[in-house]
PDB file of C-alpha atoms in Angstrom:
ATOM      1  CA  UNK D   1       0.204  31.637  -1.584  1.00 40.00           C
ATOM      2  CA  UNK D   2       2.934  30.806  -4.318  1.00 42.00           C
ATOM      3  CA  UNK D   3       3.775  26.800  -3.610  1.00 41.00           C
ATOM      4  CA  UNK D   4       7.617  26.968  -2.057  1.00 42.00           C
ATOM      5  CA  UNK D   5       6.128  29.075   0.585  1.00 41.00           C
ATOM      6  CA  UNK D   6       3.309  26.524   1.368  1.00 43.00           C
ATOM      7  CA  UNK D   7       6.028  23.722   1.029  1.00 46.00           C
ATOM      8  CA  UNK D   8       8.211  25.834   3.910  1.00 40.00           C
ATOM      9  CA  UNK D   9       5.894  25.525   6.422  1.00 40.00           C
ATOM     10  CA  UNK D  10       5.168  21.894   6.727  1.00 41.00           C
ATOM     11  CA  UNK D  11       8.533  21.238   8.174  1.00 39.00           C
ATOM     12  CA  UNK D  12       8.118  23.738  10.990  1.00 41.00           C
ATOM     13  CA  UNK D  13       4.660  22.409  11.668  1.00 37.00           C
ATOM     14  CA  UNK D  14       5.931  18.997  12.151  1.00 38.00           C
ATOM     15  CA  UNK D  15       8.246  20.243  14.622  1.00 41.00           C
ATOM     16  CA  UNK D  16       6.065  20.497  16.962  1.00 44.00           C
ATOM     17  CA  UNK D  17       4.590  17.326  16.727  1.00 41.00           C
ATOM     18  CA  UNK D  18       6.126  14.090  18.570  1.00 46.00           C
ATOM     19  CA  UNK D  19       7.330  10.913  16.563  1.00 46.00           C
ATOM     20  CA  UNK D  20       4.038   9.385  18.380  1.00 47.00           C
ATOM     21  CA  UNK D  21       2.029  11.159  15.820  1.00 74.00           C
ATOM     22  CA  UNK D  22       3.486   9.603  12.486  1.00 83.00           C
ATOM     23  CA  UNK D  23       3.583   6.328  14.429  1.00 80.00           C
ATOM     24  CA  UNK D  24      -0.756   6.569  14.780  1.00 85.00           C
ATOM     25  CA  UNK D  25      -0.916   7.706  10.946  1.00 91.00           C
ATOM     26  CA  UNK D  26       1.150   4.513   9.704  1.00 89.00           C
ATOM     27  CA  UNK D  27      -1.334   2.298  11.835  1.00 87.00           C
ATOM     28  CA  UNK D  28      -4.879   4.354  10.597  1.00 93.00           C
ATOM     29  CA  UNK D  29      -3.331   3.944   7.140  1.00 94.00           C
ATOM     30  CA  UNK D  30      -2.629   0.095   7.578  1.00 90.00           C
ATOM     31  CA  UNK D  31      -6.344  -0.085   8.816  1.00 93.00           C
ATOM     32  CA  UNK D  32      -7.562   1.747   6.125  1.00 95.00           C
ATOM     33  CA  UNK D  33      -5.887  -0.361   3.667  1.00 91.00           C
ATOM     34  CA  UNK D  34      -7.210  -3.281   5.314  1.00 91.00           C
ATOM     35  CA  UNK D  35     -10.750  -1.982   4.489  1.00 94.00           C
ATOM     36  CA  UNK D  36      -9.791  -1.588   1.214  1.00 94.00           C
ATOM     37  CA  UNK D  37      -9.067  -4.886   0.475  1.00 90.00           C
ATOM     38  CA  UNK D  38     -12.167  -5.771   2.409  1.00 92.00           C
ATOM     39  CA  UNK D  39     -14.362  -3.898  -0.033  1.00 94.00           C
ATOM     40  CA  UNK D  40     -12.266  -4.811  -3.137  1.00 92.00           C
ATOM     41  CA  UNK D  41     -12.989  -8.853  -2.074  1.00 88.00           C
ATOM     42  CA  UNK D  42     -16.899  -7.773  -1.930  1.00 92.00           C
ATOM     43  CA  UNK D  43     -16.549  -6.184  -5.723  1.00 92.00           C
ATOM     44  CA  UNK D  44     -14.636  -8.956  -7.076  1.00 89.00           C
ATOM     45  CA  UNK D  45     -17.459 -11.171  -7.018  1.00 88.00           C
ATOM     46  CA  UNK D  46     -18.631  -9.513 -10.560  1.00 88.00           C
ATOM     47  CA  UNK D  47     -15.774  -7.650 -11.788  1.00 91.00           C
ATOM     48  CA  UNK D  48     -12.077  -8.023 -11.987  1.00 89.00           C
ATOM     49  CA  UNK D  49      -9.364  -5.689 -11.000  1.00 85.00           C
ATOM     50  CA  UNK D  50      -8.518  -3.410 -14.013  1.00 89.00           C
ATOM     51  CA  UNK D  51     -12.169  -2.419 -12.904  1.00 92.00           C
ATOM     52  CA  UNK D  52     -11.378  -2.048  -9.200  1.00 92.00           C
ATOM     53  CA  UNK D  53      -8.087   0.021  -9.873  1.00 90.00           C
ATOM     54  CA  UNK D  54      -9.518   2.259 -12.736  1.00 93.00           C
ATOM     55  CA  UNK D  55     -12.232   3.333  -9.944  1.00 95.00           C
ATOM     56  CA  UNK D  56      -9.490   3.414  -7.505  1.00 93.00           C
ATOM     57  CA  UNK D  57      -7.172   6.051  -9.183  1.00 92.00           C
ATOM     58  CA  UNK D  58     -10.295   7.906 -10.504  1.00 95.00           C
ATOM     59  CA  UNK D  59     -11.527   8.683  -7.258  1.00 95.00           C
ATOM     60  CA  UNK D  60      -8.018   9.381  -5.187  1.00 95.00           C
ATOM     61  CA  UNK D  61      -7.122  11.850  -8.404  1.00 95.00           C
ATOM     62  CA  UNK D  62     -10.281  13.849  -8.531  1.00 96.00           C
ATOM     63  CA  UNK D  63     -10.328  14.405  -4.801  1.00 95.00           C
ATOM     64  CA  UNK D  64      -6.373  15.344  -4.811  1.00 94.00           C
ATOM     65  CA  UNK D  65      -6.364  17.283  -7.793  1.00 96.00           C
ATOM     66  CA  UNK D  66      -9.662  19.450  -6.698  1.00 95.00           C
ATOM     67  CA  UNK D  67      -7.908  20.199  -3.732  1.00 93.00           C
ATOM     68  CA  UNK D  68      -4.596  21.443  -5.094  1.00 93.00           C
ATOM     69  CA  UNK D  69      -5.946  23.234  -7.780  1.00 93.00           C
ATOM     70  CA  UNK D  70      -8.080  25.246  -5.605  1.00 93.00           C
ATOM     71  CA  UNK D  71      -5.133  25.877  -2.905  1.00 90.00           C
ATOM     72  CA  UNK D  72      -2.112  25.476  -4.279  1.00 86.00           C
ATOM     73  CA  UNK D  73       0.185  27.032  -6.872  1.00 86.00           C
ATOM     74  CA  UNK D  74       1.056  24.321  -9.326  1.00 88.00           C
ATOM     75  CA  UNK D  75       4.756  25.660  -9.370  1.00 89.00           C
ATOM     76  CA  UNK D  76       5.511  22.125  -7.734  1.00 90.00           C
ATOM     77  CA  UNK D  77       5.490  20.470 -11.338  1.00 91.00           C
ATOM     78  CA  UNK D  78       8.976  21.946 -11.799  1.00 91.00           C
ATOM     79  CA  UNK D  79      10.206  20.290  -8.517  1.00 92.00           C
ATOM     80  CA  UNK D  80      12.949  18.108  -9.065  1.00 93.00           C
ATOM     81  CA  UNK D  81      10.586  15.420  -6.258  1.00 93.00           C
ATOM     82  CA  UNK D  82       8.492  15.004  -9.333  1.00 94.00           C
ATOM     83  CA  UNK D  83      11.498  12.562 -11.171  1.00 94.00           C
ATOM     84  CA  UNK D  84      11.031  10.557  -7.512  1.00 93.00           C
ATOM     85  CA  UNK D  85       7.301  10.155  -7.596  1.00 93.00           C
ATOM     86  CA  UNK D  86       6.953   9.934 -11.508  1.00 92.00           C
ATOM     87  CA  UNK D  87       9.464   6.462 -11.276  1.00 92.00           C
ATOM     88  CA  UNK D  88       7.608   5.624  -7.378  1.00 91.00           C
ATOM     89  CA  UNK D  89       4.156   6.282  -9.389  1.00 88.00           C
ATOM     90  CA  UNK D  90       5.218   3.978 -12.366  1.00 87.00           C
ATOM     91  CA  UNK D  91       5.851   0.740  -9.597  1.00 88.00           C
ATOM     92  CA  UNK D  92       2.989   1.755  -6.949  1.00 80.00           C
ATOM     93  CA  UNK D  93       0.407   1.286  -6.678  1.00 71.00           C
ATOM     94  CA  UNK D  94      -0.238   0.347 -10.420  1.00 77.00           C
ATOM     95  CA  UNK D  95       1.661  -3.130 -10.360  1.00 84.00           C
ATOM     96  CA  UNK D  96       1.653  -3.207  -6.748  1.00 86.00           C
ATOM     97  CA  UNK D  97      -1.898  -2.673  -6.206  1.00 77.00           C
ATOM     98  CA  UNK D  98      -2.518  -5.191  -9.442  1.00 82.00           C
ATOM     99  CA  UNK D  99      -0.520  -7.858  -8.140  1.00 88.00           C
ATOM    100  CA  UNK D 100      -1.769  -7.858  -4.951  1.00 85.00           C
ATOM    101  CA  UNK D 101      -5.885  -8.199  -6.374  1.00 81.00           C
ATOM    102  CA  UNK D 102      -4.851 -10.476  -8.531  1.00 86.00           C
ATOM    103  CA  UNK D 103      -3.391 -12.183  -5.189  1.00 87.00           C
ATOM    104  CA  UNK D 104      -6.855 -11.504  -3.713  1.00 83.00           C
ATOM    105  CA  UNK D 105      -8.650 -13.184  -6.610  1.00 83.00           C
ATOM    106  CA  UNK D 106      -6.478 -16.358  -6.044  1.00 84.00           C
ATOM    107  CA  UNK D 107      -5.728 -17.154  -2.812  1.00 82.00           C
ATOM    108  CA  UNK D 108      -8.132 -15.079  -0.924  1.00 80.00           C
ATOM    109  CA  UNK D 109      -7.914 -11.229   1.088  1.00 75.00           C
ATOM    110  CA  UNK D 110      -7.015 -13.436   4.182  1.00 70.00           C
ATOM    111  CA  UNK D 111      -3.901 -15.383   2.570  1.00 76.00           C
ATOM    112  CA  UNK D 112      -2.974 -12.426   0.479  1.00 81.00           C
ATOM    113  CA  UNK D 113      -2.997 -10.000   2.891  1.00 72.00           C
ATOM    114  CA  UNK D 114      -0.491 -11.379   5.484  1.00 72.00           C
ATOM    115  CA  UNK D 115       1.807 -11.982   2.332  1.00 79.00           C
ATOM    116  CA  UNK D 116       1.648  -8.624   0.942  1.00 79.00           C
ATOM    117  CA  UNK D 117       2.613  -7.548   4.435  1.00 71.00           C
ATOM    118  CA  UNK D 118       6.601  -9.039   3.227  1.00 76.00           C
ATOM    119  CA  UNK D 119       7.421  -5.269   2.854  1.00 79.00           C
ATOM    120  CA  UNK D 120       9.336  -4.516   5.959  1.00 75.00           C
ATOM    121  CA  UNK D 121      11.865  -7.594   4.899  1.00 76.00           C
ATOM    122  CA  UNK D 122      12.606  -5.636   1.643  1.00 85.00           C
ATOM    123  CA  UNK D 123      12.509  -2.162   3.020  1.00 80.00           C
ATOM    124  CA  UNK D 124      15.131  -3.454   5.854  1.00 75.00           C
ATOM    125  CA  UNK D 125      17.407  -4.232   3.284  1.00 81.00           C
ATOM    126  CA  UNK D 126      16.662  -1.141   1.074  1.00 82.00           C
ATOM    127  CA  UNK D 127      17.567   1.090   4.157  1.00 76.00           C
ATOM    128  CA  UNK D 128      20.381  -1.184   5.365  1.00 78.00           C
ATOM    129  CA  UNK D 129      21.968  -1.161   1.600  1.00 82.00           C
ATOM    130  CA  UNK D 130      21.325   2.181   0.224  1.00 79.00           C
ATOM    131  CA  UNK D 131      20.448   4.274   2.988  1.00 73.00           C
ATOM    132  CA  UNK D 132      23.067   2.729   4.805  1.00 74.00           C
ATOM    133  CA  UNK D 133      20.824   2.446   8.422  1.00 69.00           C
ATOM    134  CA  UNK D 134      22.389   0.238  11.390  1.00 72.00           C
ATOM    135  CA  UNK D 135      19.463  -2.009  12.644  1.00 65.00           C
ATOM    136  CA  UNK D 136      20.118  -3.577  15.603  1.00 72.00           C
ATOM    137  CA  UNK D 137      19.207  -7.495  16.458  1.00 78.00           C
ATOM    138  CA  UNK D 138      15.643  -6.135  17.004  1.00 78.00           C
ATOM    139  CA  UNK D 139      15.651  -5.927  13.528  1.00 74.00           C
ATOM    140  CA  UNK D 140      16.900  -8.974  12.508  1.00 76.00           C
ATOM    141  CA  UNK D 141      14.834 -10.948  14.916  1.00 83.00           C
ATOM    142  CA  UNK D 142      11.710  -9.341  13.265  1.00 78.00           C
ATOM    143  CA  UNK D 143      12.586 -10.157   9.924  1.00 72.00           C
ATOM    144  CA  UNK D 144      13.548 -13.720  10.914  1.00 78.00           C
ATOM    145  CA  UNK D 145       9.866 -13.589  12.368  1.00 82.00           C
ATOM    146  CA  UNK D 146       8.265 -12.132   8.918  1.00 75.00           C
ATOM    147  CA  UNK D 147      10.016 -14.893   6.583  1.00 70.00           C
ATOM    148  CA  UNK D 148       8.292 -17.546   9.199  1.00 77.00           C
ATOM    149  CA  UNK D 149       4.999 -16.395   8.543  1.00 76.00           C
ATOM    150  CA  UNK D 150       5.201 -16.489   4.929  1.00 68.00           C
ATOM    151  CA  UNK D 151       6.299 -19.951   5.121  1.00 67.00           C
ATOM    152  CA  UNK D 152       3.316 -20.419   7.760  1.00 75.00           C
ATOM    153  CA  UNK D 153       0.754 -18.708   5.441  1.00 68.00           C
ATOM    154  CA  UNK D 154       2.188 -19.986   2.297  1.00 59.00           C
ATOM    155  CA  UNK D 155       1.239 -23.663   3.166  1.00 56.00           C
ATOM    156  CA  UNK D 156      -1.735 -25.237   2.417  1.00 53.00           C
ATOM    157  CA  UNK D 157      -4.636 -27.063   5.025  1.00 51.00           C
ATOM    158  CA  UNK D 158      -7.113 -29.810   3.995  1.00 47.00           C
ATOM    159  CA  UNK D 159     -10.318 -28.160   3.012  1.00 51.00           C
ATOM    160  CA  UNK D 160      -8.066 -24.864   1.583  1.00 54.00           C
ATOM    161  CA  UNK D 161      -9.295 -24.201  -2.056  1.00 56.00           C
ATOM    162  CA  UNK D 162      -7.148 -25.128  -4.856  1.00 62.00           C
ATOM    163  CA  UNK D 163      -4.385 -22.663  -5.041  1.00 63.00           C
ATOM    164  CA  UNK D 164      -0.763 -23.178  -6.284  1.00 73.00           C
ATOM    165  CA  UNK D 165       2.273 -21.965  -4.591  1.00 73.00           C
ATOM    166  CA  UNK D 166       3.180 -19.874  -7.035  1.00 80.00           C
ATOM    167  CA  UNK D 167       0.409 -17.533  -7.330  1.00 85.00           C
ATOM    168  CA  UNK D 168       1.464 -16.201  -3.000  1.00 83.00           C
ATOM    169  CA  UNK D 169       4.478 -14.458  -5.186  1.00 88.00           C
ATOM    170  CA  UNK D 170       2.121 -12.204  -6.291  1.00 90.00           C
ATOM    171  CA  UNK D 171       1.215 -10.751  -3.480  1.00 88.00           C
ATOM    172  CA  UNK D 172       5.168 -10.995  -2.025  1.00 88.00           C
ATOM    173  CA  UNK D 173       6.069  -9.337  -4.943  1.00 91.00           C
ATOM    174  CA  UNK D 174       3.598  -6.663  -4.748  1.00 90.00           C
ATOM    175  CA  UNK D 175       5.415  -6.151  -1.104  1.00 87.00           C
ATOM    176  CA  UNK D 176       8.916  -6.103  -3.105  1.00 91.00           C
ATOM    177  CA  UNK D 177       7.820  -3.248  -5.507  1.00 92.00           C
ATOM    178  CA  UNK D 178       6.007  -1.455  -2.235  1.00 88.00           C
ATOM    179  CA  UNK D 179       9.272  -1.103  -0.640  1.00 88.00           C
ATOM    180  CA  UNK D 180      11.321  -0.121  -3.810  1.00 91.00           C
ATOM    181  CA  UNK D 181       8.654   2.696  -3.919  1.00 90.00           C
ATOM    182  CA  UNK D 182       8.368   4.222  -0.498  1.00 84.00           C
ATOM    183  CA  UNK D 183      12.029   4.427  -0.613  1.00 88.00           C
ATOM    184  CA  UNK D 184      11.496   6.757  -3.528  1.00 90.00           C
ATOM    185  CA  UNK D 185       8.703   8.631  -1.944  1.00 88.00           C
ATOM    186  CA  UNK D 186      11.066   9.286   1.035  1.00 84.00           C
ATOM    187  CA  UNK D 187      13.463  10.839  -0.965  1.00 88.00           C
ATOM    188  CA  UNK D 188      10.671  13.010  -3.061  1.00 92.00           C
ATOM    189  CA  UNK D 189       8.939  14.317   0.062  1.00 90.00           C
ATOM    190  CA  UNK D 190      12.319  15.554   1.579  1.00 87.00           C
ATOM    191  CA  UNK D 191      11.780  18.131  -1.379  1.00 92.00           C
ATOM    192  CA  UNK D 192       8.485  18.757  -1.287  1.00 90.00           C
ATOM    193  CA  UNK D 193       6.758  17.665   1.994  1.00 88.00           C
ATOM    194  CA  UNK D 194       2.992  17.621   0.691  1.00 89.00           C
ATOM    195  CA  UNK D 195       1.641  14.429   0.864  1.00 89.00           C
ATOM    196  CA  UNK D 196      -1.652  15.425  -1.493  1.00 92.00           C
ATOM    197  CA  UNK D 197       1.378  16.596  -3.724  1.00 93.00           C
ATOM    198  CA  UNK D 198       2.780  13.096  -3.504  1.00 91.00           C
ATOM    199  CA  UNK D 199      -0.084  10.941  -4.078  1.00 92.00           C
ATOM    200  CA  UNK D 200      -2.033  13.147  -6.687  1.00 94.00           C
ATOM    201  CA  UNK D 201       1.147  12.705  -9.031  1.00 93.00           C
ATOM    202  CA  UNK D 202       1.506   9.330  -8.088  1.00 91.00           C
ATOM    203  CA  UNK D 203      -1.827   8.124  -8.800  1.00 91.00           C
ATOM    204  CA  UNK D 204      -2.120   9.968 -11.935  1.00 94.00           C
ATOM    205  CA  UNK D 205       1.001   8.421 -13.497  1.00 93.00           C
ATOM    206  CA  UNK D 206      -0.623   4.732 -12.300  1.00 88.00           C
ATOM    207  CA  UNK D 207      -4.347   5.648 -13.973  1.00 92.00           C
ATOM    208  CA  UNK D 208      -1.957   6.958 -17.712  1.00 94.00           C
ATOM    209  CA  UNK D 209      -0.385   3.553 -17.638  1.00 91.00           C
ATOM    210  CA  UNK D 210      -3.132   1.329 -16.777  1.00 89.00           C
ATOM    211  CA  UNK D 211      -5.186   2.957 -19.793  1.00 93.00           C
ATOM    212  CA  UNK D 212      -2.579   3.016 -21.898  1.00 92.00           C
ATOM    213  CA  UNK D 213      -1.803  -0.769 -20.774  1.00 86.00           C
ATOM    214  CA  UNK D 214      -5.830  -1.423 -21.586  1.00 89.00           C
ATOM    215  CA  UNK D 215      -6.119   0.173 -24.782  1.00 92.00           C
ATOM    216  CA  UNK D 216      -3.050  -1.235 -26.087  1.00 91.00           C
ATOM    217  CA  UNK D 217      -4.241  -4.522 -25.452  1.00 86.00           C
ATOM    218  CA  UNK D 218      -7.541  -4.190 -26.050  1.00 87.00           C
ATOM    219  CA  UNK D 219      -8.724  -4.994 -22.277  1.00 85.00           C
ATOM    220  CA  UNK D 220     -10.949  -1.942 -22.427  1.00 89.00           C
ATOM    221  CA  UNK D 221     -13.956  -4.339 -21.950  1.00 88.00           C
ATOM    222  CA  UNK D 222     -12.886  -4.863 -18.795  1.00 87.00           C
ATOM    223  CA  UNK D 223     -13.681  -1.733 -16.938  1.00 89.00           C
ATOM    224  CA  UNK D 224     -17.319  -2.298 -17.318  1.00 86.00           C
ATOM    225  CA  UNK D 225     -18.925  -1.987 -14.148  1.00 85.00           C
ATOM    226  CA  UNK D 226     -21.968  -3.357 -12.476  1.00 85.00           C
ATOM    227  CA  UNK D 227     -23.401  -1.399  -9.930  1.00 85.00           C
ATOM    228  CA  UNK D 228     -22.815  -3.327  -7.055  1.00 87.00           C
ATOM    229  CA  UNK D 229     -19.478  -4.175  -7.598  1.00 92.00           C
ATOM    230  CA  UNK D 230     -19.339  -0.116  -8.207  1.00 94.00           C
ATOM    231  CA  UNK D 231     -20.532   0.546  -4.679  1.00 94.00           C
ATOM    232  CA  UNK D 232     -18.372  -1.779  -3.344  1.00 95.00           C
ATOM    233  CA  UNK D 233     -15.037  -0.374  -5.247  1.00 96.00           C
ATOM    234  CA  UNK D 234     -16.035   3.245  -4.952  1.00 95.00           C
ATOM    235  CA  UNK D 235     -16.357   2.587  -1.098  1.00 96.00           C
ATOM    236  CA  UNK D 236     -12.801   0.954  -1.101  1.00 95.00           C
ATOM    237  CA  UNK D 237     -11.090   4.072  -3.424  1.00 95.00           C
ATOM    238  CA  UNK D 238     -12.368   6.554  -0.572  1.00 96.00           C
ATOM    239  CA  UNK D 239     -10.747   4.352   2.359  1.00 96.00           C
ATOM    240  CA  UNK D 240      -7.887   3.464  -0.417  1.00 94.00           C
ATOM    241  CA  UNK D 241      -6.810   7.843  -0.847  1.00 94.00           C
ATOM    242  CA  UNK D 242      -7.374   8.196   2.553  1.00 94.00           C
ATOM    243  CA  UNK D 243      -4.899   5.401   3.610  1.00 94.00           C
ATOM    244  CA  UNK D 244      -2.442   6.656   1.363  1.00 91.00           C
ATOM    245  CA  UNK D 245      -2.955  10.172   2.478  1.00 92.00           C
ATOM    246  CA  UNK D 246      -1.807   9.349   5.517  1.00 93.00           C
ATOM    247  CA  UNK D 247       1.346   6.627   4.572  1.00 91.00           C
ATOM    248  CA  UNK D 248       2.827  10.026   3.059  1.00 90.00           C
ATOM    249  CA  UNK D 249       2.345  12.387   5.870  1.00 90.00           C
ATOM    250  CA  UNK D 250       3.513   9.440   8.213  1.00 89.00           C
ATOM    251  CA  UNK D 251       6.314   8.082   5.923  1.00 86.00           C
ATOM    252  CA  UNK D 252       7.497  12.431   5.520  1.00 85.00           C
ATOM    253  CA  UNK D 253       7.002  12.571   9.796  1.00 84.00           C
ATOM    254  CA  UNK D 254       8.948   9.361  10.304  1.00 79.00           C
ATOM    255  CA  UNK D 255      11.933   7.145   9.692  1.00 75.00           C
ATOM    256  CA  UNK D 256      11.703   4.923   6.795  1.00 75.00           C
ATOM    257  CA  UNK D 257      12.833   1.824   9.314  1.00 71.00           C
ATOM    258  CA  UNK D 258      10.050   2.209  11.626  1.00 74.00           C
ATOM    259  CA  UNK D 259       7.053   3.810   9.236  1.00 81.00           C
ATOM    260  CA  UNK D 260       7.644   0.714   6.800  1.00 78.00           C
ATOM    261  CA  UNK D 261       6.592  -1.496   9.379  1.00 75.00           C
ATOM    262  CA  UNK D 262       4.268   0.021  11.254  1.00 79.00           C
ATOM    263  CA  UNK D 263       2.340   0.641   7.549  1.00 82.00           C
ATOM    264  CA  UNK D 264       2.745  -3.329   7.414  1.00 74.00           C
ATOM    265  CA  UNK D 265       0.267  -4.199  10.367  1.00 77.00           C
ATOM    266  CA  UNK D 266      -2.351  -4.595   7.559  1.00 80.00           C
ATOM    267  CA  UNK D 267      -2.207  -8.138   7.921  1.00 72.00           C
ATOM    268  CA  UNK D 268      -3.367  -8.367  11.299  1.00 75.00           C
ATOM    269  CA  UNK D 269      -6.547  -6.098  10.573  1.00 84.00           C
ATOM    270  CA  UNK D 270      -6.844  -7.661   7.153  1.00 81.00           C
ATOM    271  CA  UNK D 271      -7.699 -11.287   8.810  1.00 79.00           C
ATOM    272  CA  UNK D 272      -9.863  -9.773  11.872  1.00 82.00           C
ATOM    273  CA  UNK D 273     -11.910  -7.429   8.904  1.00 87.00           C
ATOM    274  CA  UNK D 274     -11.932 -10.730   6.936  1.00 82.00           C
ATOM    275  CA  UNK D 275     -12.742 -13.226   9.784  1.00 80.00           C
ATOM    276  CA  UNK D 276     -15.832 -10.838  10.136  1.00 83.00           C
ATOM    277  CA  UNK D 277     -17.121  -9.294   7.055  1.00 84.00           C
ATOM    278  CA  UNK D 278     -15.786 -12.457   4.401  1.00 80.00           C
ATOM    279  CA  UNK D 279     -16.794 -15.839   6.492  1.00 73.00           C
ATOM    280  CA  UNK D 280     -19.308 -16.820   3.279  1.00 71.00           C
ATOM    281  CA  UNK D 281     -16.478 -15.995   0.727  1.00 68.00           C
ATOM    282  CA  UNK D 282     -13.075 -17.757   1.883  1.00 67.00           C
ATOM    283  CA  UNK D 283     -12.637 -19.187   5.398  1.00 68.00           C
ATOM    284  CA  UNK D 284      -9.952 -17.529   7.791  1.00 70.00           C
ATOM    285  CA  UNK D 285      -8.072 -20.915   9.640  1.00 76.00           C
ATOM    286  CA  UNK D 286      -5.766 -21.018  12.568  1.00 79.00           C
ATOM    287  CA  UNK D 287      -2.271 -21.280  10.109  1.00 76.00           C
ATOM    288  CA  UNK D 288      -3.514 -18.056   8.890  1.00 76.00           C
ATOM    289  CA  UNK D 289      -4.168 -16.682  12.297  1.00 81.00           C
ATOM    290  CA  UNK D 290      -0.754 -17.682  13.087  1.00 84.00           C
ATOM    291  CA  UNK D 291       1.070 -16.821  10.761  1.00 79.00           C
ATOM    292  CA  UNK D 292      -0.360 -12.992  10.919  1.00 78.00           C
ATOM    293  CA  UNK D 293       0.560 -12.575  14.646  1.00 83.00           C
ATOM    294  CA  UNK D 294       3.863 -14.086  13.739  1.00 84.00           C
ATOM    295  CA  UNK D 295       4.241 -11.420  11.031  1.00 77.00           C
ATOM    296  CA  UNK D 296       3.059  -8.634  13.044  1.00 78.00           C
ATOM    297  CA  UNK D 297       5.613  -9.622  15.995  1.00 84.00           C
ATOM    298  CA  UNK D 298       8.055  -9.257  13.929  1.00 79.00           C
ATOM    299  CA  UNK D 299       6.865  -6.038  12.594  1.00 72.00           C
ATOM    300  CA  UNK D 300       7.120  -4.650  16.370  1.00 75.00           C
ATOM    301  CA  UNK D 301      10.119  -6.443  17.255  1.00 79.00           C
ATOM    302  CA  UNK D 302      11.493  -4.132  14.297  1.00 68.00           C
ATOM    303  CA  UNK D 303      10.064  -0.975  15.409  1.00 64.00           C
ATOM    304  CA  UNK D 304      11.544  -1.357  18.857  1.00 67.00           C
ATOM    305  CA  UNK D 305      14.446  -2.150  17.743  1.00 58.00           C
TER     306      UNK D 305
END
């Protein structure tokens, strides 16, 4: 089946489908993502993360690229989407997903994660700016929510290991570049609405630039691999493509307004998966607790806007 007529049909099959539908897919994604980091904390422990993303991208483009190959007509290269996800694939998730480990590796999955969660704040004023969206007070009550938590998360408890201030911009700016991004995916996936389209070019453009980032720099040393942090990573690339599987079917279903956020309940699954799984790696205290249901209110308060 030559591509454009593949391409055709996804719009009519989403027609019959209710919003609810690309509501659910944002929140399996932001749980899978959550598991993700999870699993990337467990591999840290004896790697680093030009390790964790080189298995990452491997994995997510061998399954994508199998698949299209084998059904699809690669007449999509000559899209004009491609200029949107060859400039979204150049920000995310290379230095997204980089800043944010390296966010990990500092101030823990359970800090990080809440802080990397900063995206609806950015993508509010992406849509209100560019987009030109009118967000009610909903909106602006949930983003007045958001910047509280980072402040709550941000600050530091007796007993907290040493951290400085400045490395919770890493993971706030990995949320920055995350908006920036989707905003581009929306616009690619009103062309072509294939989301295995989206993140197989994506993710290859990421895995060119991080080995052309390591061997340029001679960081090639660090991809070596033991095998448990191996298991560990290759565990978190399968939940990692699936999660972003579904943020482009749900971010090509829904509005950019209410996907955003909805993708941004990480946090909230982020500390429960850490207070869990992580409890002999970095301790999960109430500030964090609190500052993750503050973020997450005001990521509903701006979906119900």
């Amino acid at each position: 089946m030559p591509a454009h007529s593949a391409y055709l049909t996804l719009p009519q099959t989403r027609r019959h489908l209710t919003p609810l539908s690309a509501e659910i897919i944002a929140i399996g994604s932001a749980v899978g993502w959550a598991g993700d980091s999870i699993l990337v904390r467990f591999g840290l422990r004896q790697s680093n993360i030009f390790a964790a993303m080189l298995v990452s991208y491997t994995v997510s483009i061998t399954c994508m690229w199998s698949y299209l190959i084998t059904t699809t007509s690669l007449d999509f290269l000559r899209s004009p989407a491609m200029i949107y996800y060859l400039i979204s694939g150049s920000m995310q998730p290379l230095f997204a997903r980089a800043l944010f480990y390296e966010g990990i590796t500092r101030i823990g999955v359970a800090r990080a994660g809440p802080l990397r969660g900063s995206e609806p704040l950015f993508a509010t004023a992406i849509a209100i700016t560019i987009f030109h969206e009118q967000p009610g007070w909903w909106v602006f009550l949930g983003t007045v929510l958001i910047v509280g938590s980072l402040w709550v998360i941000s600050g530091r408890q007796q007993g907290d290991t040493k951290w400085r201030l400045v490395d919770a911009l890493l993971p706030i700016s990995a949320g920055l570049i995350s908006a920036v991004s989707q905003s581009l995916r929306k616009q690619g996936l009103k062309i072509i609405p294939d989301p295995f389209v989206a993140v197989a070019v994506v993710t290859t453009v990421s895995l060119i630039l991080l080995l052309l980032f390591a061997f340029t720099t001679k960081r090639t040393a660090q991809f070596f691999l033991p095998g448990r942090s191996l298991v560990f990573f290759v565990g978190a690339a399968s939940l990692a493509t699936l999660a972003q599987v579904a943020n482009f079917i749900a971010l090509g279903r829904g509005q950019l307004s209410v996907i955003i956020p909805l993708l941004n309940t990480t946090p909230l699954f982020t500390v429960f998966f850490s207070a869990i799984f992580l409890r002999k790696i970095e301790t999960v205290n109430l500030r964090i607790i609190l500052g993750a249901v503050l973020m997450v209110a005001g990521v509903l308060f701006i979906t119900v806007r």
